[in-house]
GROMACS .gro file of C-alpha atoms in nm:
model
  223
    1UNK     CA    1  -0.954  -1.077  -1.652
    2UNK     CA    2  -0.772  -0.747  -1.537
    3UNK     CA    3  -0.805  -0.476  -1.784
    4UNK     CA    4  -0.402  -0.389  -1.741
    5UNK     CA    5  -0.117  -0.584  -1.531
    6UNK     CA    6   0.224  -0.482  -1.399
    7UNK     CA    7   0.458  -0.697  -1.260
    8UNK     CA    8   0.692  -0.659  -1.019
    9UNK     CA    9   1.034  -0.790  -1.270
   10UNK     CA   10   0.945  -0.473  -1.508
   11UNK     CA   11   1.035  -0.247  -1.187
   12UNK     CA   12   1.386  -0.163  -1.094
   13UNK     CA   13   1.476  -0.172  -0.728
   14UNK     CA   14   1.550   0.186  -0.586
   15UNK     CA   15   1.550   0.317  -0.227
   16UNK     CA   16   1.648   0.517   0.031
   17UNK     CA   17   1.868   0.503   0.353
   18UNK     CA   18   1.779   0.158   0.504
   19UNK     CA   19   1.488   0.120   0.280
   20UNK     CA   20   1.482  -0.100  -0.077
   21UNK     CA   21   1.150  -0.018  -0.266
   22UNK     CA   22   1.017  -0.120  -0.593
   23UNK     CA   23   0.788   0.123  -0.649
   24UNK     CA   24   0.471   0.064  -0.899
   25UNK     CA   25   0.247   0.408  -0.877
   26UNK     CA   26   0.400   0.744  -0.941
   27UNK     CA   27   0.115   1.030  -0.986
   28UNK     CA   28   0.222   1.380  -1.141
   29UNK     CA   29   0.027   1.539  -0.931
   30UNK     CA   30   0.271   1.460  -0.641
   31UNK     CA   31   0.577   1.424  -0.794
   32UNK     CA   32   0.517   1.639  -1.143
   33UNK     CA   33   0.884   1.529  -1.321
   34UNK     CA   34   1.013   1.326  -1.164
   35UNK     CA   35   0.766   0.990  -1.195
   36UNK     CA   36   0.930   0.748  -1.332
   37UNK     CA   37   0.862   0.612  -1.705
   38UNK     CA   38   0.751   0.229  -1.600
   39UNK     CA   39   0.555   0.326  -1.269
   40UNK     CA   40   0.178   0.388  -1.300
   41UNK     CA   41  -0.016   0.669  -1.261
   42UNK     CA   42  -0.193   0.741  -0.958
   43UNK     CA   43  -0.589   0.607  -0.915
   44UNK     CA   44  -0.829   0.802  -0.719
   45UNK     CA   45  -0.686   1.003  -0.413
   46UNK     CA   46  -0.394   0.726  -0.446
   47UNK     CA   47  -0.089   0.880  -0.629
   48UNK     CA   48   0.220   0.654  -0.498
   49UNK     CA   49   0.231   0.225  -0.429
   50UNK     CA   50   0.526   0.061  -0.361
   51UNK     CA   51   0.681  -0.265  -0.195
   52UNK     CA   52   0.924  -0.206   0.006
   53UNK     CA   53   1.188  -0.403   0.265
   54UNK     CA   54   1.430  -0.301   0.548
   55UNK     CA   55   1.759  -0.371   0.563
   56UNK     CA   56   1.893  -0.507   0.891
   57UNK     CA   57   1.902  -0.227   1.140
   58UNK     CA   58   1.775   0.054   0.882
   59UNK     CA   59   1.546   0.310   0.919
   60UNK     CA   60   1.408   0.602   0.746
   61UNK     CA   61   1.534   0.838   0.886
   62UNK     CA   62   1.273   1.155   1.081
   63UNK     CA   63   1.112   1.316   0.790
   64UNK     CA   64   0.812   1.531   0.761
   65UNK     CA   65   0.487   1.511   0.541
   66UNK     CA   66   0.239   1.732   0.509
   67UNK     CA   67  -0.173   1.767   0.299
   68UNK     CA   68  -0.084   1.332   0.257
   69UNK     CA   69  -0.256   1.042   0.452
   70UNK     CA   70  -0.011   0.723   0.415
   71UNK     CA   71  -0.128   0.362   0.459
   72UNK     CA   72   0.133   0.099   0.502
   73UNK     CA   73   0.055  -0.270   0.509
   74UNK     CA   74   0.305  -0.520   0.724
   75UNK     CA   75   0.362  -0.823   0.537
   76UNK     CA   76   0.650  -0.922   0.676
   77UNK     CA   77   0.818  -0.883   1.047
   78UNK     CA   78   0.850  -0.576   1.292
   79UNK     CA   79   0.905  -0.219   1.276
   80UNK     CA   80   0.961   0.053   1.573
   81UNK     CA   81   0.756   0.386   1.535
   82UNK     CA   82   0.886   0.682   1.605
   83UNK     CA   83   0.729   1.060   1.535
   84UNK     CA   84   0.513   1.328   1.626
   85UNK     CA   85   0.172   1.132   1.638
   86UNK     CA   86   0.181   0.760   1.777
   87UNK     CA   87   0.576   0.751   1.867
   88UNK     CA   88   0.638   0.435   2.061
   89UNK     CA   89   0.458   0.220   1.879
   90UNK     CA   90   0.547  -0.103   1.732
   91UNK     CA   91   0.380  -0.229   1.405
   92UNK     CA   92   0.384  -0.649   1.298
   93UNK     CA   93   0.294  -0.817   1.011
   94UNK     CA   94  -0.107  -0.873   0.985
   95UNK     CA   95  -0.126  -0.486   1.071
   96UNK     CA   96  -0.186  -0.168   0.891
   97UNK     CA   97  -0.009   0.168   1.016
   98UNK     CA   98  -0.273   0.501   0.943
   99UNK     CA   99  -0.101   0.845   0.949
  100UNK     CA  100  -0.301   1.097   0.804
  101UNK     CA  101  -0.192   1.448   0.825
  102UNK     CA  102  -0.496   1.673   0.919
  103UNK     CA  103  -0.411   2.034   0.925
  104UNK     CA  104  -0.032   2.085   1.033
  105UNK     CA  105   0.099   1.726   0.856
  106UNK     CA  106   0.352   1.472   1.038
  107UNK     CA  107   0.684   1.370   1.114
  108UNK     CA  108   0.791   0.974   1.128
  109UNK     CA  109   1.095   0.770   1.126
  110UNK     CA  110   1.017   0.372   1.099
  111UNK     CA  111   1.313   0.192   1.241
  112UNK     CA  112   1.411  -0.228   1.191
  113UNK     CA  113   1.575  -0.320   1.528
  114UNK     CA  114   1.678  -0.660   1.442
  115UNK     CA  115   1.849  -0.834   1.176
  116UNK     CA  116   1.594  -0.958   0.938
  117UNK     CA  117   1.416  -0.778   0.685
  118UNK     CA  118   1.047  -0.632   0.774
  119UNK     CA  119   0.870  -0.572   0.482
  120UNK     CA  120   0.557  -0.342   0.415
  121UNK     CA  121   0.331  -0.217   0.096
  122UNK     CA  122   0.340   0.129   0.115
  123UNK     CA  123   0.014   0.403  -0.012
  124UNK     CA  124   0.037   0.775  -0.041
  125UNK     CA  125  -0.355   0.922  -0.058
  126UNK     CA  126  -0.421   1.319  -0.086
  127UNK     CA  127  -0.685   1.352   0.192
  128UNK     CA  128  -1.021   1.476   0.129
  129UNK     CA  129  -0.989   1.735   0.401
  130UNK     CA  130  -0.708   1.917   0.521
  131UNK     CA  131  -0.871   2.011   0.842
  132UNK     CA  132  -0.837   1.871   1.215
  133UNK     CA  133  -0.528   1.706   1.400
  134UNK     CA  134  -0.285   1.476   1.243
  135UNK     CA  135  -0.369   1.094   1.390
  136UNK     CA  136  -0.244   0.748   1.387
  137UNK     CA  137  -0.405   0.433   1.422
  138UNK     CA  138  -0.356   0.089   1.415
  139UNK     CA  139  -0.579  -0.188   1.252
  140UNK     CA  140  -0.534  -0.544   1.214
  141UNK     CA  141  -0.630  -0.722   0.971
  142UNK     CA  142  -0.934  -0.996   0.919
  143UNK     CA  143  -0.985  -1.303   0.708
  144UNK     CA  144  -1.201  -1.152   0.417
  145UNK     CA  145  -1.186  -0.771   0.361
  146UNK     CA  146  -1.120  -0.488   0.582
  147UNK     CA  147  -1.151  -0.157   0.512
  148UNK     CA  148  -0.799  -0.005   0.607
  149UNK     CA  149  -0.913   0.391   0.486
  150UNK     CA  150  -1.212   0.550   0.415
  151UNK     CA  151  -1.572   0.338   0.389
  152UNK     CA  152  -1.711   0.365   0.745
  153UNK     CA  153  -1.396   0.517   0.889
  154UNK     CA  154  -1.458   0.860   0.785
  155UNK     CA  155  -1.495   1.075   0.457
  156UNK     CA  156  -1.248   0.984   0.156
  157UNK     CA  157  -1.292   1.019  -0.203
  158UNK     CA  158  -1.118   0.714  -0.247
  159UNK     CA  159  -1.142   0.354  -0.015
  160UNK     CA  160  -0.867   0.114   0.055
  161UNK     CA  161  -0.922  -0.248   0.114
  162UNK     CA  162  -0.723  -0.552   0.247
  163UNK     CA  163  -0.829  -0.913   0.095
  164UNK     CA  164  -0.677  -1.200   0.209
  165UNK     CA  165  -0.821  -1.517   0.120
  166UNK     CA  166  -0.719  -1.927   0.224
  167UNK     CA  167  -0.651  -2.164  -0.044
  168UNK     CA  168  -0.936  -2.247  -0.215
  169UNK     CA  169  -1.161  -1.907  -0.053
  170UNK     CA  170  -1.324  -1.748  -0.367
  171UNK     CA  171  -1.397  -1.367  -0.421
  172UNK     CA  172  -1.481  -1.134  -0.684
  173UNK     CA  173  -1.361  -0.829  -0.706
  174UNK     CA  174  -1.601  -0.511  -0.833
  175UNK     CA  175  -1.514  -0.274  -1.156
  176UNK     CA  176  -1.271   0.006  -1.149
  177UNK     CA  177  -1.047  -0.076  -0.906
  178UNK     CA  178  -0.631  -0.111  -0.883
  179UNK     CA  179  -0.530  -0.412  -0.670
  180UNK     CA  180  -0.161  -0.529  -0.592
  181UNK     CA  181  -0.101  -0.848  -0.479
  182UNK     CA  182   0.155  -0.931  -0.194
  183UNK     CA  183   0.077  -1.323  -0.068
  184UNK     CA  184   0.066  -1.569  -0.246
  185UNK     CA  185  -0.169  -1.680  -0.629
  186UNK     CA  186  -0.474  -1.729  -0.716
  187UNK     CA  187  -0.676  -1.789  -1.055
  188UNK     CA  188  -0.969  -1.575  -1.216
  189UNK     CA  189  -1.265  -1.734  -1.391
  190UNK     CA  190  -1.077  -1.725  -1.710
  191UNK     CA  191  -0.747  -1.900  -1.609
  192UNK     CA  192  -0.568  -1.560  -1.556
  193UNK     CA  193  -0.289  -1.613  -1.284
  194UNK     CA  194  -0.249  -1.309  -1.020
  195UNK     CA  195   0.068  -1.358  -0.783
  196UNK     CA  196   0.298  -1.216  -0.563
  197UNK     CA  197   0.459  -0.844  -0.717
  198UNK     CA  198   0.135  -0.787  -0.943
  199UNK     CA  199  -0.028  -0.491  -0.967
  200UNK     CA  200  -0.334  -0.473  -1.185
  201UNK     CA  201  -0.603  -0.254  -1.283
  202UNK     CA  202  -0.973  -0.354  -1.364
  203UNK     CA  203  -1.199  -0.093  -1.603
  204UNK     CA  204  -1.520  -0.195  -1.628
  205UNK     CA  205  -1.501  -0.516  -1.574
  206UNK     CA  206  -1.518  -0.768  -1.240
  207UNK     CA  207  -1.257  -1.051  -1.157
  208UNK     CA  208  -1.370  -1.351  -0.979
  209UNK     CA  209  -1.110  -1.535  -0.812
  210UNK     CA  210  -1.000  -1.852  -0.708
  211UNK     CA  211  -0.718  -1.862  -0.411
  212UNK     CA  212  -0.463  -2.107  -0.472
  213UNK     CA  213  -0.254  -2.059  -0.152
  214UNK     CA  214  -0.268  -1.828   0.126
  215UNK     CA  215  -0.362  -1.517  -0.077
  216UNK     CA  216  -0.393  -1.131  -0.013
  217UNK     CA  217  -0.379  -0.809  -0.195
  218UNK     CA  218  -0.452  -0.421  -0.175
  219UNK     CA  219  -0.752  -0.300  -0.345
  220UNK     CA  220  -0.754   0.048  -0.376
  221UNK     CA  221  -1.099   0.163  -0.487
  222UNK     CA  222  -1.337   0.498  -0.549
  223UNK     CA  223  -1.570   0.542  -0.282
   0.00000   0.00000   0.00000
């Protein structure tokens, strides 16, 4: 059973410029003040989650970051890339967009073309290095778990993970982790039901789970 849960009704929806958010993980150490009282704090490197959607033709807008890596999940649609490391490229659901900041940061502007609404989970991680060249990559995602930061990528103090399971696929999830979920339910060994908007933590504990549909979440976890 997870340890703590938030769901995604207790969050207000915010945003900015074409962007609507509800966003779960606010760290102090990024954004001292100004977290808000019913996010999270951060876990690990991680100090900012959120879920957020594009409004028809929105963007948001060039703007710089610098000593933060950023990993943001598609779920949902297209978005066009534009900035001073990978501009051009275009990112669709079932891929994960890496920008991590090396020495001198980044500038980015992700822009919806079209008239639907593209949809991505959003993580803010303070690197374990501040040295080298700012890069961006692109990684699609497996059945199972891949490893979207850190593991055998290169050196973090903290690992991020994409699960996504089939209906009836069964996994169990390790101690200490934070997880949200952003497809579909599924049910742990105790009858505990996980679903879309959930975030959860675990504390010394594991989760075994039970897919009920097409299920998938971010694990966010110490390395």
């Amino acid at each position: 059973m997870a340890s703590e849960l938030l769901t995604e009704e207790q969050i207000e929806i915010s945003g900015f410029g074409g962007i609507r958010e509800r966003v779960l993980v606010m760290d102090p150490r990024q954004f001292g003040h100004y977290v808000r009282e019913e996010c999270w704090p951060g876990f690990g490197a991680c100090v900012y989650l959120a879920n957020a959607w594009f409004l028809p033709g929105g963007s948001t807008g060039l703007h710089s970051h610098e000593q933060i890596d950023i990993v943001s999940v598609m779920t949902r649609g297209e978005l066009h890339h534009q900035g001073s490391i990978g501009d051009g490229e275009v990112l669709q659901a079932g891929q994960v967009q890496l920008q991590r900041s090396g020495a001198k940061g980044f500038r980015h502007n992700e822009q919806n073309p079209g008239a639907d609404y593209p949809a991505m989970v959003q993580i803010w991680l303070l690197p374990q290095s501040h040295e080298g060249e700012a890069c961006y990559q692109v990684i699609e995602l497996k059945s199972g778990l891949t490893c979207v930061y850190g593991g055998e990528m290169f050196a973090a103090s903290t690992r991020v993970d994409v699960l996504q399971l089939a209906a009836g696929d069964e996994w169990t999830l390790e101690d200490d982790a934070l997880g949200y979920v952003f497809r579909g339910t599924a049910i742990s060994a105790n009858g505990q039901r996980l679903q879309r908007g959930d975030l959860f933590r675990l504390s010394g504990q594991s989760l075994s789970l039970t897919a009920e549909s097409g299920f998938a979440l971010v694990m966010i976890r110490e390395a």
